Each structure stands twice: as structure tokens, then as C-alpha cells.
mmCIF file of C-alpha atoms in Angstrom:
data_model
loop_
_atom_site.group_PDB
_atom_site.id
_atom_site.type_symbol
_atom_site.label_atom_id
_atom_site.label_comp_id
_atom_site.label_asym_id
_atom_site.label_seq_id
_atom_site.Cartn_x
_atom_site.Cartn_y
_atom_site.Cartn_z
ATOM 1 C CA MET G 1 -22.213 25.092 -33.049
ATOM 2 C CA ILE G 2 -21.312 27.655 -30.377
ATOM 3 C CA LYS G 3 -20.048 30.976 -31.639
ATOM 4 C CA LEU G 4 -16.303 30.461 -31.931
ATOM 5 C CA LEU G 5 -14.860 33.663 -33.373
ATOM 6 C CA SER G 6 -15.666 37.286 -32.599
ATOM 7 C CA HIS G 7 -13.609 39.410 -35.018
ATOM 8 C CA LEU G 8 -10.364 39.927 -36.913
ATOM 9 C CA SER G 9 -7.801 41.226 -34.406
ATOM 10 C CA TYR G 10 -4.597 41.702 -36.407
ATOM 11 C CA VAL G 11 -2.780 40.886 -39.617
ATOM 12 C CA ALA G 12 0.923 40.099 -39.809
ATOM 13 C CA ILE G 13 2.529 40.878 -43.156
ATOM 14 C CA THR G 14 6.034 40.542 -44.560
ATOM 15 C CA SER G 15 7.965 43.257 -46.372
ATOM 16 C CA PRO G 16 11.388 43.231 -48.080
ATOM 17 C CA ASP G 17 12.004 46.662 -46.534
ATOM 18 C CA VAL G 18 10.392 46.768 -43.109
ATOM 19 C CA GLU G 19 11.469 50.321 -42.328
ATOM 20 C CA ALA G 20 10.095 51.694 -45.603
ATOM 21 C CA SER G 21 6.756 50.020 -44.921
ATOM 22 C CA VAL G 22 6.705 51.251 -41.319
ATOM 23 C CA ARG G 23 7.462 54.845 -42.363
ATOM 24 C CA PHE G 24 4.608 54.656 -44.837
ATOM 25 C CA TYR G 25 2.178 53.412 -42.195
ATOM 26 C CA GLU G 26 3.248 56.130 -39.791
ATOM 27 C CA GLU G 27 3.468 59.091 -42.168
ATOM 28 C CA GLN G 28 0.864 58.324 -44.848
ATOM 29 C CA VAL G 29 -1.679 56.033 -43.169
ATOM 30 C CA GLY G 30 -1.517 57.442 -39.638
ATOM 31 C CA LEU G 31 -0.652 54.325 -37.633
ATOM 32 C CA THR G 32 1.537 54.388 -34.518
ATOM 33 C CA VAL G 33 4.439 52.063 -33.670
ATOM 34 C CA VAL G 34 3.865 50.458 -30.284
ATOM 35 C CA ASP G 35 6.621 47.827 -30.141
ATOM 36 C CA ARG G 36 9.642 46.319 -31.902
ATOM 37 C CA ILE G 37 10.519 42.704 -31.115
ATOM 38 C CA ASP G 38 13.096 40.560 -32.955
ATOM 39 C CA GLY G 39 12.800 42.516 -36.189
ATOM 40 C CA ALA G 40 9.000 42.671 -36.126
ATOM 41 C CA VAL G 41 7.290 46.065 -35.830
ATOM 42 C CA TYR G 42 3.879 46.318 -34.144
ATOM 43 C CA LEU G 43 1.533 49.139 -35.169
ATOM 44 C CA ARG G 44 -1.938 50.289 -34.205
ATOM 45 C CA CYS G 45 -4.730 52.508 -35.501
ATOM 46 C CA TRP G 46 -5.869 55.261 -33.143
ATOM 47 C CA GLY G 47 -9.169 53.487 -32.475
ATOM 48 C CA ASP G 48 -7.906 49.923 -32.023
ATOM 49 C CA TYR G 49 -9.007 48.531 -28.658
ATOM 50 C CA TYR G 50 -6.053 46.154 -28.384
ATOM 51 C CA ALA G 51 -2.308 46.785 -28.360
ATOM 52 C CA TYR G 52 -1.860 46.469 -32.147
ATOM 53 C CA SER G 53 -3.586 45.439 -35.360
ATOM 54 C CA VAL G 54 -0.737 45.325 -37.917
ATOM 55 C CA VAL G 55 2.604 43.552 -37.605
ATOM 56 C CA VAL G 56 5.317 44.098 -40.221
ATOM 57 C CA LEU G 57 7.866 41.280 -40.439
ATOM 58 C CA PRO G 58 11.007 41.038 -42.576
ATOM 59 C CA GLY G 59 10.597 38.849 -45.645
ATOM 60 C CA ASP G 60 11.908 38.422 -49.170
ATOM 61 C CA GLU G 61 8.547 39.385 -50.694
ATOM 62 C CA PRO G 62 5.197 40.850 -49.611
ATOM 63 C CA SER G 63 2.880 38.268 -48.081
ATOM 64 C CA LEU G 64 0.406 37.520 -45.332
ATOM 65 C CA ALA G 65 2.326 35.851 -42.498
ATOM 66 C CA THR G 66 -0.845 35.206 -40.492
ATOM 67 C CA MET G 67 -4.333 36.578 -39.904
ATOM 68 C CA ALA G 68 -5.415 36.600 -36.262
ATOM 69 C CA TRP G 69 -8.934 36.220 -34.903
ATOM 70 C CA ARG G 70 -10.094 36.696 -31.345
ATOM 71 C CA THR G 71 -12.414 33.974 -30.148
ATOM 72 C CA SER G 72 -15.641 34.614 -28.238
ATOM 73 C CA SER G 73 -14.262 33.100 -25.020
ATOM 74 C CA ALA G 74 -11.410 31.057 -23.594
ATOM 75 C CA GLU G 75 -13.575 27.968 -23.986
ATOM 76 C CA ALA G 76 -14.263 28.845 -27.622
ATOM 77 C CA LEU G 77 -10.514 28.965 -28.273
ATOM 78 C CA ASP G 78 -10.105 25.388 -27.048
ATOM 79 C CA GLU G 79 -13.170 24.275 -28.994
ATOM 80 C CA ALA G 80 -11.944 25.923 -32.204
ATOM 81 C CA ALA G 81 -8.591 24.152 -31.905
ATOM 82 C CA LYS G 82 -10.375 20.829 -31.414
ATOM 83 C CA ARG G 83 -12.514 21.400 -34.490
ATOM 84 C CA VAL G 84 -9.519 22.305 -36.649
ATOM 85 C CA GLU G 85 -7.690 19.136 -35.609
ATOM 86 C CA ALA G 86 -10.832 17.041 -36.051
ATOM 87 C CA ALA G 87 -10.877 18.338 -39.634
ATOM 88 C CA GLY G 88 -7.443 16.798 -40.162
ATOM 89 C CA ILE G 89 -5.228 19.840 -39.683
ATOM 90 C CA GLU G 90 -2.570 19.886 -36.980
ATOM 91 C CA GLY G 91 -1.783 23.283 -35.512
ATOM 92 C CA GLU G 92 0.419 24.397 -32.640
ATOM 93 C CA TRP G 93 -0.132 26.134 -29.326
ATOM 94 C CA LEU G 94 1.936 29.279 -28.764
ATOM 95 C CA ASP G 95 2.521 30.800 -25.346
ATOM 96 C CA ASP G 96 4.534 33.878 -26.202
ATOM 97 C CA VAL G 97 2.641 35.906 -28.827
ATOM 98 C CA PRO G 98 3.430 39.532 -27.877
ATOM 99 C CA HIS G 99 0.630 41.240 -25.936
ATOM 100 C CA ILE G 100 -1.620 38.213 -26.463
ATOM 101 C CA GLY G 101 -0.021 35.237 -24.794
ATOM 102 C CA ARG G 102 -1.619 31.872 -25.466
ATOM 103 C CA ALA G 103 -2.728 31.302 -29.057
ATOM 104 C CA TYR G 104 -3.420 28.468 -31.479
ATOM 105 C CA ARG G 105 -1.901 28.742 -34.956
ATOM 106 C CA PHE G 106 -2.583 26.522 -37.948
ATOM 107 C CA THR G 107 -2.370 26.568 -41.726
ATOM 108 C CA GLY G 108 -5.727 26.067 -43.408
ATOM 109 C CA PRO G 109 -6.384 23.687 -46.303
ATOM 110 C CA PHE G 110 -5.608 26.383 -48.878
ATOM 111 C CA GLY G 111 -2.326 27.472 -47.327
ATOM 112 C CA HIS G 112 -3.313 30.466 -45.163
ATOM 113 C CA SER G 113 -1.946 30.824 -41.649
ATOM 114 C CA MET G 114 -4.551 31.649 -39.007
ATOM 115 C CA THR G 115 -3.888 32.549 -35.378
ATOM 116 C CA LEU G 116 -6.695 32.167 -32.822
ATOM 117 C CA HIS G 117 -6.542 33.747 -29.388
ATOM 118 C CA TRP G 118 -8.669 34.923 -26.472
ATOM 119 C CA ASP G 119 -6.289 36.852 -24.226
ATOM 120 C CA VAL G 120 -5.415 40.406 -25.255
ATOM 121 C CA THR G 121 -3.709 43.493 -23.929
ATOM 122 C CA ARG G 122 -6.253 46.305 -23.970
ATOM 123 C CA HIS G 123 -4.888 49.676 -25.051
ATOM 124 C CA GLN G 124 -5.563 52.709 -22.905
ATOM 125 C CA ALA G 125 -3.383 55.685 -23.698
ATOM 126 C CA ALA G 126 -1.962 57.909 -20.995
ATOM 127 C CA GLY G 127 -0.691 61.460 -20.900
ATOM 128 C CA GLN G 128 -0.797 63.540 -24.073
ATOM 129 C CA THR G 129 -2.284 60.732 -26.199
ATOM 130 C CA ALA G 130 -5.194 59.991 -23.859
ATOM 131 C CA SER G 131 -8.630 60.872 -25.246
ATOM 132 C CA ILE G 132 -11.112 63.107 -23.441
ATOM 133 C CA TYR G 133 -13.760 60.482 -24.372
ATOM 134 C CA PRO G 134 -13.801 57.452 -22.045
ATOM 135 C CA ASP G 135 -14.605 54.863 -24.734
ATOM 136 C CA ARG G 136 -11.744 55.873 -27.027
ATOM 137 C CA PRO G 137 -8.452 54.044 -26.432
ATOM 138 C CA GLU G 138 -6.538 57.181 -27.448
ATOM 139 C CA LYS G 139 -6.917 60.516 -29.227
ATOM 140 C CA ARG G 140 -7.904 60.669 -32.866
ATOM 141 C CA SER G 141 -4.883 60.717 -35.182
ATOM 142 C CA LYS G 142 -3.625 64.050 -36.488
ATOM 143 C CA VAL G 143 -3.038 62.452 -39.908
ATOM 144 C CA ALA G 144 -5.916 63.424 -42.215
ATOM 145 C CA GLY G 145 -8.018 60.394 -43.110
ATOM 146 C CA ALA G 146 -6.236 58.067 -40.678
ATOM 147 C CA PRO G 147 -8.262 54.873 -40.127
ATOM 148 C CA ARG G 148 -10.003 54.184 -36.838
ATOM 149 C CA GLN G 149 -9.293 50.451 -36.933
ATOM 150 C CA LEU G 150 -8.525 47.315 -38.899
ATOM 151 C CA ASP G 151 -11.533 46.058 -40.859
ATOM 152 C CA HIS G 152 -11.019 42.895 -42.925
ATOM 153 C CA VAL G 153 -8.641 40.720 -44.911
ATOM 154 C CA THR G 154 -9.203 39.217 -48.375
ATOM 155 C CA VAL G 155 -7.228 36.131 -49.345
ATOM 156 C CA ALA G 156 -6.782 34.276 -52.633
ATOM 157 C CA THR G 157 -7.607 30.623 -53.200
ATOM 158 C CA SER G 158 -7.814 28.079 -56.005
ATOM 159 C CA ASP G 159 -11.392 27.062 -55.079
ATOM 160 C CA VAL G 160 -13.606 29.795 -53.652
ATOM 161 C CA ASP G 161 -16.593 27.531 -52.872
ATOM 162 C CA ALA G 162 -14.494 24.870 -51.152
ATOM 163 C CA PHE G 163 -12.702 27.525 -49.096
ATOM 164 C CA VAL G 164 -16.023 28.933 -47.921
ATOM 165 C CA LYS G 165 -17.388 25.517 -47.017
ATOM 166 C CA TRP G 166 -14.371 24.615 -44.865
ATOM 167 C CA TYR G 167 -14.345 27.882 -42.893
ATOM 168 C CA VAL G 168 -18.118 27.752 -42.389
ATOM 169 C CA ASP G 169 -18.201 24.085 -41.356
ATOM 170 C CA VAL G 170 -15.114 24.110 -39.133
ATOM 171 C CA LEU G 171 -14.961 27.604 -37.615
ATOM 172 C CA GLY G 172 -18.521 28.822 -37.956
ATOM 173 C CA PHE G 173 -18.020 31.753 -40.314
ATOM 174 C CA ARG G 174 -21.249 33.159 -41.772
ATOM 175 C CA PHE G 175 -21.360 32.961 -45.581
ATOM 176 C CA MET G 176 -22.825 36.276 -46.761
ATOM 177 C CA ALA G 177 -22.601 36.528 -50.579
ATOM 178 C CA ARG G 178 -20.688 35.386 -53.630
ATOM 179 C CA THR G 179 -19.989 36.439 -57.218
ATOM 180 C CA VAL G 180 -20.337 34.011 -60.130
ATOM 181 C CA LEU G 181 -19.374 35.043 -63.663
ATOM 182 C CA ASP G 182 -22.148 35.914 -66.111
ATOM 183 C CA GLU G 183 -20.603 33.764 -68.841
ATOM 184 C CA ALA G 184 -19.783 30.633 -66.843
ATOM 185 C CA PRO G 185 -20.597 29.027 -63.461
ATOM 186 C CA ILE G 186 -17.257 30.051 -61.953
ATOM 187 C CA SER G 187 -17.186 31.440 -58.414
ATOM 188 C CA VAL G 188 -14.700 34.301 -58.346
ATOM 189 C CA PHE G 189 -15.422 35.989 -55.016
ATOM 190 C CA SER G 190 -17.137 35.327 -51.690
ATOM 191 C CA VAL G 191 -17.470 37.121 -48.379
ATOM 192 C CA LEU G 192 -17.706 35.660 -44.880
ATOM 193 C CA THR G 193 -18.104 37.229 -41.472
ATOM 194 C CA THR G 194 -17.841 36.396 -37.782
ATOM 195 C CA ASN G 195 -20.198 39.181 -36.700
ATOM 196 C CA GLU G 196 -22.768 41.655 -38.084
ATOM 197 C CA LYS G 197 -20.479 43.178 -40.735
ATOM 198 C CA SER G 198 -20.992 42.187 -44.342
ATOM 199 C CA HIS G 199 -17.542 40.610 -44.159
ATOM 200 C CA ASP G 200 -14.311 40.466 -42.254
ATOM 201 C CA LEU G 201 -12.934 37.713 -44.506
ATOM 202 C CA GLY G 202 -13.033 37.922 -48.293
ATOM 203 C CA VAL G 203 -11.990 35.236 -50.778
ATOM 204 C CA VAL G 204 -10.979 35.778 -54.423
ATOM 205 C CA LEU G 205 -10.262 33.212 -57.102
ATOM 206 C CA ASP G 206 -6.578 32.433 -57.621
ATOM 207 C CA GLY G 207 -5.614 30.463 -60.699
ATOM 208 C CA SER G 208 -1.936 30.371 -59.792
ATOM 209 C CA SER G 209 -0.158 27.345 -58.332
ATOM 210 C CA ARG G 210 0.961 29.252 -55.226
ATOM 211 C CA ALA G 211 -1.080 28.599 -52.080
ATOM 212 C CA GLY G 212 -1.739 30.947 -49.169
ATOM 213 C CA ARG G 213 -1.761 34.240 -51.037
ATOM 214 C CA VAL G 214 -3.481 37.469 -49.963
ATOM 215 C CA ASN G 215 -5.184 40.027 -52.195
ATOM 216 C CA HIS G 216 -5.457 42.878 -49.689
ATOM 217 C CA TYR G 217 -6.329 43.876 -46.194
ATOM 218 C CA ALA G 218 -8.511 46.806 -45.179
ATOM 219 C CA PHE G 219 -8.807 49.638 -42.685
ATOM 220 C CA TRP G 220 -11.992 51.413 -41.590
ATOM 221 C CA VAL G 221 -12.745 55.142 -41.419
ATOM 222 C CA ASP G 222 -15.895 56.574 -39.884
ATOM 223 C CA THR G 223 -17.296 58.499 -42.840
ATOM 224 C CA ARG G 224 -17.244 58.736 -46.618
ATOM 225 C CA GLU G 225 -15.837 62.256 -46.280
ATOM 226 C CA GLU G 226 -12.823 60.896 -44.379
ATOM 227 C CA LEU G 227 -12.261 58.310 -47.106
ATOM 228 C CA LEU G 228 -12.280 61.044 -49.761
ATOM 229 C CA ILE G 229 -9.908 63.155 -47.679
ATOM 230 C CA ALA G 230 -7.582 60.148 -47.367
ATOM 231 C CA ALA G 231 -7.661 59.716 -51.153
ATOM 232 C CA ASP G 232 -6.849 63.404 -51.583
ATOM 233 C CA VAL G 233 -3.935 63.263 -49.136
ATOM 234 C CA LEU G 234 -2.502 60.120 -50.724
ATOM 235 C CA MET G 235 -2.621 61.660 -54.192
ATOM 236 C CA GLU G 236 -1.065 64.908 -52.944
ATOM 237 C CA ASN G 237 1.809 62.852 -51.518
ATOM 238 C CA GLY G 238 2.473 60.987 -54.762
ATOM 239 C CA ILE G 239 0.742 57.730 -53.819
ATOM 240 C CA PRO G 240 -1.483 56.508 -56.677
ATOM 241 C CA ILE G 241 -5.014 55.270 -56.072
ATOM 242 C CA GLU G 242 -5.297 51.849 -57.687
ATOM 243 C CA TYR G 243 -9.107 51.679 -57.734
ATOM 244 C CA GLY G 244 -11.894 53.890 -56.407
ATOM 245 C CA PRO G 245 -13.230 55.764 -54.615
ATOM 246 C CA SER G 246 -16.519 54.039 -55.352
ATOM 247 C CA ILE G 247 -18.987 51.652 -53.723
ATOM 248 C CA HIS G 248 -19.095 47.858 -53.776
ATOM 249 C CA GLY G 249 -22.438 46.226 -54.570
ATOM 250 C CA ILE G 250 -21.739 43.335 -52.208
ATOM 251 C CA GLY G 251 -21.614 44.860 -48.740
ATOM 252 C CA GLU G 252 -22.302 48.384 -50.058
ATOM 253 C CA GLN G 253 -19.085 49.792 -48.581
ATOM 254 C CA ASN G 254 -17.373 52.878 -49.946
ATOM 255 C CA PHE G 255 -13.838 51.857 -50.945
ATOM 256 C CA LEU G 256 -10.505 52.860 -52.340
ATOM 257 C CA TYR G 257 -7.378 50.765 -52.926
ATOM 258 C CA TYR G 258 -3.723 51.778 -52.896
ATOM 259 C CA ARG G 259 -0.334 50.112 -52.350
ATOM 260 C CA GLU G 260 2.243 50.302 -49.582
ATOM 261 C CA PRO G 261 5.992 50.309 -50.472
ATOM 262 C CA SER G 262 6.286 46.514 -50.540
ATOM 263 C CA SER G 263 3.547 46.573 -53.266
ATOM 264 C CA LEU G 264 1.012 44.937 -50.925
ATOM 265 C CA ARG G 265 -2.502 46.291 -51.509
ATOM 266 C CA ILE G 266 -4.409 48.186 -48.814
ATOM 267 C CA GLU G 267 -8.116 49.002 -48.922
ATOM 268 C CA LEU G 268 -9.766 51.840 -47.054
ATOM 269 C CA ASN G 269 -13.509 51.536 -46.561
ATOM 270 C CA THR G 270 -16.523 52.839 -44.722
ATOM 271 C CA GLY G 271 -20.293 52.605 -44.801
ATOM 272 C CA GLY G 272 -22.098 49.445 -45.793
ATOM 273 C CA TYR G 273 -24.879 47.607 -44.030
ATOM 274 C CA ARG G 274 -25.078 45.483 -40.912
ATOM 275 C CA ASN G 275 -26.677 42.042 -41.024
ATOM 276 C CA TYR G 276 -27.864 40.419 -37.795
ATOM 277 C CA VAL G 277 -29.912 37.620 -39.431
ATOM 278 C CA PRO G 278 -28.785 34.345 -37.772
ATOM 279 C CA ASP G 279 -30.040 32.122 -40.610
ATOM 280 C CA TRP G 280 -29.030 34.370 -43.496
ATOM 281 C CA GLU G 281 -28.850 32.631 -46.876
ATOM 282 C CA ALA G 282 -26.107 33.953 -49.133
ATOM 283 C CA ASN G 283 -27.164 35.490 -52.421
ATOM 284 C CA THR G 284 -25.318 34.948 -55.699
ATOM 285 C CA TRP G 285 -24.340 38.035 -57.659
ATOM 286 C CA LYS G 286 -23.125 38.428 -61.226
ATOM 287 C CA PRO G 287 -20.522 41.061 -62.194
ATOM 288 C CA SER G 288 -23.104 42.695 -64.475
ATOM 289 C CA GLN G 289 -25.292 43.315 -61.404
ATOM 290 C CA GLY G 290 -22.617 45.522 -59.854
ATOM 291 C CA SER G 291 -21.147 43.092 -57.341
ATOM 292 C CA ASN G 292 -17.873 45.001 -57.354
ATOM 293 C CA ASN G 293 -19.020 48.407 -58.608
ATOM 294 C CA PHE G 294 -22.399 49.529 -57.273
ATOM 295 C CA TYR G 295 -22.881 52.039 -60.095
ATOM 296 C CA ARG G 296 -22.022 49.555 -62.895
ATOM 297 C CA ASN G 297 -20.178 52.303 -64.753
ATOM 298 C CA SER G 298 -16.494 51.365 -64.614
ATOM 299 C CA ALA G 299 -14.234 48.368 -64.906
ATOM 300 C CA MET G 300 -11.942 47.059 -62.219
ATOM 301 C CA PRO G 301 -8.312 47.572 -63.322
ATOM 302 C CA MET G 302 -6.437 44.396 -64.209
ATOM 303 C CA SER G 303 -3.856 45.158 -61.527
ATOM 304 C CA MET G 304 -6.493 44.324 -58.916
ATOM 305 C CA THR G 305 -6.175 40.636 -59.831
ATOM 306 C CA GLU G 306 -2.620 40.585 -58.456
ATOM 307 C CA SER G 307 -2.243 38.797 -55.135
ATOM 308 C CA PHE G 308 0.774 38.348 -52.886
ATOM 309 C CA PRO G 309 3.377 36.912 -52.868
ATOM 310 C CA PRO G 310 3.647 37.156 -56.669
ATOM 311 C CA ALA G 311 2.522 34.001 -58.426
ATOM 312 C CA ASP G 312 5.089 31.644 -59.907
ATOM 313 C CA GLY G 313 3.127 31.943 -63.143
ATOM 314 C CA PRO G 314 0.232 34.070 -64.424
ATOM 315 C CA SER G 315 -2.119 35.716 -61.947
ATOM 316 C CA ALA G 316 -5.553 34.628 -60.833
ATOM 317 C CA THR G 317 -7.561 35.696 -63.859
ATOM 318 C CA GLU G 318 -4.932 34.718 -66.406
ATOM 319 C CA GLU G 319 -3.952 31.129 -65.706
ATOM 320 C CA GLY G 320 -6.243 28.553 -67.256
ATOM 321 C CA VAL G 321 -9.134 30.982 -67.768
ATOM 322 C CA PRO G 322 -10.337 31.695 -71.325
ATOM 323 C CA ASP G 323 -9.932 35.245 -72.586
ATOM 324 C CA GLU G 324 -13.691 35.808 -72.795
ATOM 325 C CA ILE G 325 -14.093 34.853 -69.114
ATOM 326 C CA LYS G 326 -11.210 37.102 -68.102
ATOM 327 C CA ASP G 327 -12.815 39.956 -70.038
ATOM 328 C CA ALA G 328 -16.145 39.297 -68.334
ATOM 329 C CA LEU G 329 -14.559 39.562 -64.907
ATOM 330 C CA LEU G 330 -12.498 42.680 -65.607
ATOM 331 C CA ASN G 331 -15.015 44.594 -67.745
ATOM 332 C CA PRO G 332 -18.500 43.124 -67.335
ATOM 333 C CA TYR G 333 -20.380 46.306 -68.198
ATOM 334 C CA ALA G 334 -19.612 46.868 -71.861
ATOM 335 C CA ARG G 335 -21.094 43.491 -72.766
ATOM 336 C CA HIS G 336 -24.317 44.213 -70.941
ATOM 337 C CA GLY G 337 -25.056 47.663 -72.298
ATOM 338 C CA GLN G 338 -23.861 49.472 -69.164
ATOM 339 C CA GLY G 339 -20.576 50.973 -70.259
#
């Protein structure tokens, strides 16, 4: 298979209060509004190479409207569309995506909208926002801890292994690692990538009956110190940290999680390794090995199992999963002499 996709280019989310979300991104995260079209607000990180990387749309509840991926070429875009339709999914060609133009949009087998495109508008700031460094699209943000760029998106699905297989077989994602519970052969998390990062697409188990949900999306900062500064600034401004700062075992990124006003979860991360191995074989982790927490010394809070939009019934770890399995996922360390 030719290389079809190059990287995640933007996420479009919905918010019940678009202006509250936009103010948060501007004032607390450090993004910049670049456009407003038909109720949608387009924002960018200071280091994004394209016109935008986050779109906030009006909606009754927080959700992922679409995740967009730039292909490796114009030919790869056509080939990707052919492969999606050969797999039995009918998408649509769009000619008017702002600052992108021609794109192919489809809904995957587990309910997630994906937008594929090749054309982009490259950002190059002028005047007071222009950087003195030629490779930077604009000056570094004045907001402490502001992210350089969009990093990844993590969605929720009823069958982690089947999700991975479809996106690997059809679109050529690289399968990098997965987590299986210590107490039962249940896959609860996997990571995929289109490039050398440990992942730009994550997948978590969702036991709800609602398809197409998202767990979080993530921004990137250059250093661990910037991540800690961001955590400090958020706390000083009354924004709770949901989880972290710490380090993931899978991927070895430094992380912290917090919420924007719609309640949608945002991750900030940095560090981690790069993997260029073309025939990499994914390893299987157990929670007790530190798949989520490198140091194996703390439990993930139960709130982290919430995905968006809210489930019609119980959340991913609660519906149809025995209590002992839920406990193993949320607090794997006490049972293994590590907490």
C-alpha cells in the first residue's frame, strides 16, 4: 500500500456555548481566532503550519464533528477515497472546506467522521505577528504554556481491536501498541500513527451504545517545563487539572488533562519517542506494567472514562463490565503490590 496519510491536520468540535469555548481557547490555552464562517470559529496554535487546527461549531452537546487528516499527495487522496468505498463505506466529496478546498468526508464503521484532504492554506504571519525565524509561521504566543501545535485525537469505540484493524487495512495507519487488562483478555486502549510519532490516533474502549464518541484531543508543547508552566497557569486561573502531570508508559509522553467549558477533555503533552521502524510489531501492555502511568504509582481518576457526547447509559468502563474488571482498569496498582 502506498502511504496515504501524513498527519492529523485539524479537529472540529461542537460546543453548546461557542463563545465561551472560544474565549477559553484564546485566554487560557493561547490559540488565535483566524476566521468565523456561518457560526463556526476557526482557531490556530502559534506553530501550526496551516490556517487552523481547531474548529468550534455550535451544537447541543460537546462532540467531535470531524477529525481531518492531510494525505501524502493529491493522488493519495483519490486512492484513500477509493479504498474507503471499496470497504463498503460511501463518503462525499466537498469542494468548499474553508482554507482547504477539495476534501473527502466519510463516517467510519464505528461512527466517527473523518475528513481527508491534500490542499491547504499555509499560514505565514505578517506585520507584528511575523516571527524573526523563517521556519516559524508566526511569533511564539505570549500566553504562558501555549501549545505549538495540534498533536493527536483519541476516540471511543465498542471494539478496540476491530477499529484498529479497519483503519490499518483501509487507510494504512501503523498499529503501535495496545493495552489488555490483567484480569481478562479485553482490549481497552490502542494507539495508531500515520508518521514517526507514537500516535496521532488513540482508541479507548466504549461500552456505551452511542457510536462516534471522542475521549479527548491533544496539543503539543516543546518541553516538559512548558507543560508544567501550563498546569500552573491553569490552576492559578481556577481550571482544575483532571489527571497529571505525569508520563504515559505507552508512547512515554509527559501529559496533563483538563476540560474546556463545554466539558470536552483536552490533553497537553510533550516528549515521548519517535519510531521510524517500517515493519514495527505492536506490543501488548497490561495496566500493571504502567501503560497509562509510567511510574505505576497512581490510579487514573474515574472521570477519565467519560467520553463525548455523554453516553445514553453508563460510561465505557461501567456498562456490561464486571466490577473487578472496572477496578483493574481504574486502579491496577494496588492489586499488584505497587500502590
